[in-house]
Short mmCIF file of C-alpha atoms in Angstrom, two decimals:
data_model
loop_
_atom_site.label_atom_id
_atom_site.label_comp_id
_atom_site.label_asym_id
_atom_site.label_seq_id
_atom_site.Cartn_x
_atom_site.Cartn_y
_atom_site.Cartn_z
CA UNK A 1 29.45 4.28 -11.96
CA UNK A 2 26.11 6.08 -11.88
CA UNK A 3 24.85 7.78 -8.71
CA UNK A 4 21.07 6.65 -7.85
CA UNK A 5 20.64 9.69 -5.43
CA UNK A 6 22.17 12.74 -4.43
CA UNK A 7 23.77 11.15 -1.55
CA UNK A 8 25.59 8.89 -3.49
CA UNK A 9 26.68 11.48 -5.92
CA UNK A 10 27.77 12.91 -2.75
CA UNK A 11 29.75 9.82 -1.70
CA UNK A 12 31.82 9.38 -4.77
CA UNK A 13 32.48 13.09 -5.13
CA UNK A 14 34.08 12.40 -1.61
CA UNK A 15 36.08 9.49 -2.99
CA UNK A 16 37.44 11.21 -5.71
CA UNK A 17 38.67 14.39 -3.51
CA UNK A 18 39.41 12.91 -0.01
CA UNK A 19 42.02 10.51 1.32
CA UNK A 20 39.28 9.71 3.97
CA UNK A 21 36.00 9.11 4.20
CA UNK A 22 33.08 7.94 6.91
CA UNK A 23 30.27 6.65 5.41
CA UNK A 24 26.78 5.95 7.35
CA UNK A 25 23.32 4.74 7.04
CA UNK A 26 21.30 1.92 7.14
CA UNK A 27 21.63 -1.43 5.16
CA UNK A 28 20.36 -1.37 1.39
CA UNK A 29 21.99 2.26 0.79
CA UNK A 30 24.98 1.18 -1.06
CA UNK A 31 28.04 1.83 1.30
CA UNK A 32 29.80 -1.18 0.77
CA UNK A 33 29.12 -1.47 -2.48
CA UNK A 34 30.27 1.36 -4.02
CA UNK A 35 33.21 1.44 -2.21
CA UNK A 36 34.11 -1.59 -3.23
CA UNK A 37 33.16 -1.26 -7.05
CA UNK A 38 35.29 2.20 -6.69
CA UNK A 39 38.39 0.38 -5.03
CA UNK A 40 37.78 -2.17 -8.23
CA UNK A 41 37.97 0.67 -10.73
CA UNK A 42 41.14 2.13 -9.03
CA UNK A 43 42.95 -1.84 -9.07
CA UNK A 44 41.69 -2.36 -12.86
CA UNK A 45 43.04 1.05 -13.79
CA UNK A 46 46.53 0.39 -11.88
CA UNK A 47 45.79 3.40 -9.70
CA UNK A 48 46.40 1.50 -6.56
CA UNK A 49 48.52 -1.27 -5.84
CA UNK A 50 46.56 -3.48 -3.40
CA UNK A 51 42.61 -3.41 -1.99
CA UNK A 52 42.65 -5.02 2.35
CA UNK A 53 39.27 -5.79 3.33
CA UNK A 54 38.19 -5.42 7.17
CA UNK A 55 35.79 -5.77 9.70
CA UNK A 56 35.32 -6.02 13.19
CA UNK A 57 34.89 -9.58 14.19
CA UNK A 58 31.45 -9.79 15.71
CA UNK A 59 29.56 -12.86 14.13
CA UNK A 60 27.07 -13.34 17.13
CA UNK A 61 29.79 -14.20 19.61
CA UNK A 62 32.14 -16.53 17.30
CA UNK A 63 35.75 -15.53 16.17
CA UNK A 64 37.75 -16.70 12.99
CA UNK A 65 39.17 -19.12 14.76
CA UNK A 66 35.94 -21.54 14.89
CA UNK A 67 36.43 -21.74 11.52
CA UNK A 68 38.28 -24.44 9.49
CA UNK A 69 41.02 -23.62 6.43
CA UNK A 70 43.34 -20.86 5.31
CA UNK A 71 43.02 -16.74 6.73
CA UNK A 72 41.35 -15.80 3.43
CA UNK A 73 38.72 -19.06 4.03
CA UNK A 74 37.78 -17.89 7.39
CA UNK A 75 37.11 -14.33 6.65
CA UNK A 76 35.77 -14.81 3.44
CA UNK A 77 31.90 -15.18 4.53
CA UNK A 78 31.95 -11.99 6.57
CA UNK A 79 33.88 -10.02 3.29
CA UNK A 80 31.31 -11.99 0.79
CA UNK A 81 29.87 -8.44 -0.37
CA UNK A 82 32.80 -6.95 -1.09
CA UNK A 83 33.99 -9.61 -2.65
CA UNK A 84 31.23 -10.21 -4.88
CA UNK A 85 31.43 -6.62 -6.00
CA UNK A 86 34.99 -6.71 -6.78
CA UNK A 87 34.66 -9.86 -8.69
CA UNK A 88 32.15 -7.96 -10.91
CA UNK A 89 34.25 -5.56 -11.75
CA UNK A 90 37.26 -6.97 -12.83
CA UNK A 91 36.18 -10.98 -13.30
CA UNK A 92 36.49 -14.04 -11.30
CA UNK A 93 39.64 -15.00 -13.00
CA UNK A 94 41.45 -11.43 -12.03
CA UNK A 95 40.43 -11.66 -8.83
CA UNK A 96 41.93 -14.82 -7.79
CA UNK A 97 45.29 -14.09 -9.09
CA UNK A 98 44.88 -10.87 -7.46
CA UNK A 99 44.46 -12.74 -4.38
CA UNK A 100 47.00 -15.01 -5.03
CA UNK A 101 50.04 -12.21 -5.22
CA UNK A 102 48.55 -10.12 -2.41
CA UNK A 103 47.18 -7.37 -4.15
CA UNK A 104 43.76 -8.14 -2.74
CA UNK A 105 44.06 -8.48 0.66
CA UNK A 106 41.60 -9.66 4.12
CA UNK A 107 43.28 -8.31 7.05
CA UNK A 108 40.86 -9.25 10.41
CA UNK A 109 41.98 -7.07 13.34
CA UNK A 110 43.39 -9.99 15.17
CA UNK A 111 46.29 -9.78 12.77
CA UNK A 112 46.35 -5.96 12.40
CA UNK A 113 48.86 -4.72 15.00
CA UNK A 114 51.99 -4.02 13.60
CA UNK A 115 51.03 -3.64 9.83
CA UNK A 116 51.25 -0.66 7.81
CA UNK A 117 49.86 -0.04 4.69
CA UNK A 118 50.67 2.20 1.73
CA UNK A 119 49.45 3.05 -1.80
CA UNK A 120 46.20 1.10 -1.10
CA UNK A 121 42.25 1.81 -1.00
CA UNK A 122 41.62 0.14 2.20
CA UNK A 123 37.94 -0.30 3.34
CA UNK A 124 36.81 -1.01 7.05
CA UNK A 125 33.12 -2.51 6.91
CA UNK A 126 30.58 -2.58 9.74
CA UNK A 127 32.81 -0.46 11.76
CA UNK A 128 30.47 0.53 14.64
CA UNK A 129 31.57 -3.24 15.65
CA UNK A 130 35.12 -1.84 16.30
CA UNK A 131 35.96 -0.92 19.83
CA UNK A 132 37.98 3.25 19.98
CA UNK A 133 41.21 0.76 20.59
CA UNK A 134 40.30 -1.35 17.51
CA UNK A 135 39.90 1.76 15.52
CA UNK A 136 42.91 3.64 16.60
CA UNK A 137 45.06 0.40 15.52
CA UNK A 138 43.68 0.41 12.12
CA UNK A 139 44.18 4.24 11.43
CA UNK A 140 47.52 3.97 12.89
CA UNK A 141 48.03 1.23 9.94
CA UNK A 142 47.88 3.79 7.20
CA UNK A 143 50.83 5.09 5.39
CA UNK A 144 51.78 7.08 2.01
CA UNK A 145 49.22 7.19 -1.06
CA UNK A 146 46.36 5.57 0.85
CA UNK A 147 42.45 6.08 0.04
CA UNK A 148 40.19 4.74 3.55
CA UNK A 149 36.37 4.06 3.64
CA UNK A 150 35.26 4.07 7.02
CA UNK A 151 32.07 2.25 6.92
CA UNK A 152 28.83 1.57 8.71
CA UNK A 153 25.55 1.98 10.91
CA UNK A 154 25.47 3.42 14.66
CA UNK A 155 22.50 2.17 14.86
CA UNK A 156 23.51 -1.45 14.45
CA UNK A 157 26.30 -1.54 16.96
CA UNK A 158 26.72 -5.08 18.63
CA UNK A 159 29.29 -4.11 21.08
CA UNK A 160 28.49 -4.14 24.99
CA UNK A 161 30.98 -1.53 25.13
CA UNK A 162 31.15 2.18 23.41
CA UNK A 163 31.99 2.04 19.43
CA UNK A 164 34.84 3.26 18.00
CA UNK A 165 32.76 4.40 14.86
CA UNK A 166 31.18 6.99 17.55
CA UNK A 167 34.80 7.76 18.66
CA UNK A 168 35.93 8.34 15.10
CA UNK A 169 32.43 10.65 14.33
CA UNK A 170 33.33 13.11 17.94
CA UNK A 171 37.28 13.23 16.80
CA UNK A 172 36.10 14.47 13.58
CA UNK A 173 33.48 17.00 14.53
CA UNK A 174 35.19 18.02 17.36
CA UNK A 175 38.65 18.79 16.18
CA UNK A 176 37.43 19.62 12.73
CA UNK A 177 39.57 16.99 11.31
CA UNK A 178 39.28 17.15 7.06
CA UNK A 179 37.44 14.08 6.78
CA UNK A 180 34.26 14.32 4.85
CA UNK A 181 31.12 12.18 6.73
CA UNK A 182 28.98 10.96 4.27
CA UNK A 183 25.37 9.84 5.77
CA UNK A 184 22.23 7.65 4.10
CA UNK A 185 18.98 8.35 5.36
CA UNK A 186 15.98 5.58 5.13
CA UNK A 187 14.82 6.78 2.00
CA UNK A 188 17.97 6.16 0.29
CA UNK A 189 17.46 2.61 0.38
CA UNK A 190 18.29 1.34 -3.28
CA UNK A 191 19.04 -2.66 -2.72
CA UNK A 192 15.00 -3.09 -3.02
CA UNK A 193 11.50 -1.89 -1.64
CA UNK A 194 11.10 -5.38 0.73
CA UNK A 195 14.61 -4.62 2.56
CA UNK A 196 13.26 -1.13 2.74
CA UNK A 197 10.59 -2.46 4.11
CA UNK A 198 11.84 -4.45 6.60
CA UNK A 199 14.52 -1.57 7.51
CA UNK A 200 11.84 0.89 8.47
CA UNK A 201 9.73 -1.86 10.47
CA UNK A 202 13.20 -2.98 12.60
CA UNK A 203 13.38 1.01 13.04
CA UNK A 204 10.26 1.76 14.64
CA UNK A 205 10.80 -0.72 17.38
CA UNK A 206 14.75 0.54 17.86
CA UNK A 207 15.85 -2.99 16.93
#
């Protein structure tokens, strides 16, 4: 995996060295993706022994629960980039049966409490949607031989109440905590020059 920018060298320097990692900035910068193309590379290489997907469950007011079919069916349109990316890296086919045995797993925080995970990458997307309760459940999910992307934007929060990803930041600044925070900037913007474009024109009117 090739770094477009220094930032992302930055990123997967922190990958490589840290069993923790928050990762900010606005959409188009390559978060999610190369976390998940990294978690792929681990899974191909038998580094790790299972990838969980999650996010906050904040589709404009609806939960899983509107929607019909199995766990992995309902939270598979909110994990489609991740997914996609994995899929890439180690084909369709491997993916499925991946799926199939548990080794690639979606875990939405309604289900969380009461897991624990171990020898795992495990990547939290759009985390400012997480409440500080939300967020404390998930880190108190992580056991032995673990590698955790905490991902997202502060500037997209959809929560009415404070976010958990702004919790996480203070708790790590203010206790000095060895967690590397890893932060985009507009002009890191790789996905392409029109979501660029429409990045910086949402940003000028704080939307």
């Amino acid at each position: 995996m090739k770094p477009l920018n220094a930032t992302q060298d930055e990123y997967l320097d922190a990958l490589k060295n840290s069993a923790q990692v928050v990762v900010l900035g606005p959409a188009g910068t390559g978060k999610t993706w190369i976390a998940a193309t990294y978690a792929a590379d681990l899974f191909r290489q038998r580094r790790i022994r299972k990838i969980i997907l999650t996010r906050p469950n904040v589709p404009s007011g609806r939960s899983l629960g509107f929607f019909p079919g199995s766990l992995e069916e309902k939270f598979g349109p909110w994990a489609a980039p991740v997914i996609e990316a994995i899929k890439e890296r180690i084909g369709s086919a491997a993916y499925e049966i991946a799926v199939k045995n548990g080794d690639i797993e979606m875990v939405p925080f309604e289900v969380m409490r009461g897991r624990s995970w171990r020898d795992a990458f495990i990547l939290l997307d759009e985390a400012q949607n997480a409440t500080p309760a939300e967020m404390k459940t998930f880190l108190t999910r992580i056991g032995e031989d673990c590698t955790v992307v905490i991902n997202g934007d502060v500037s997209q929060c959809d929560l009415r109440e404070s976010s958990g990803l702004r919790t996480v930041i203070h708790l790590i600044k203010s206790q000095m905590l060895p967690v590397p925070i890893i932060e985009f900037t507009l002009n890191e913007i790789v996905r392409s020059g029109v979501c660029e474009m429409w990045v910086r024109a949402f940003e000028e009117v704080h939307c």
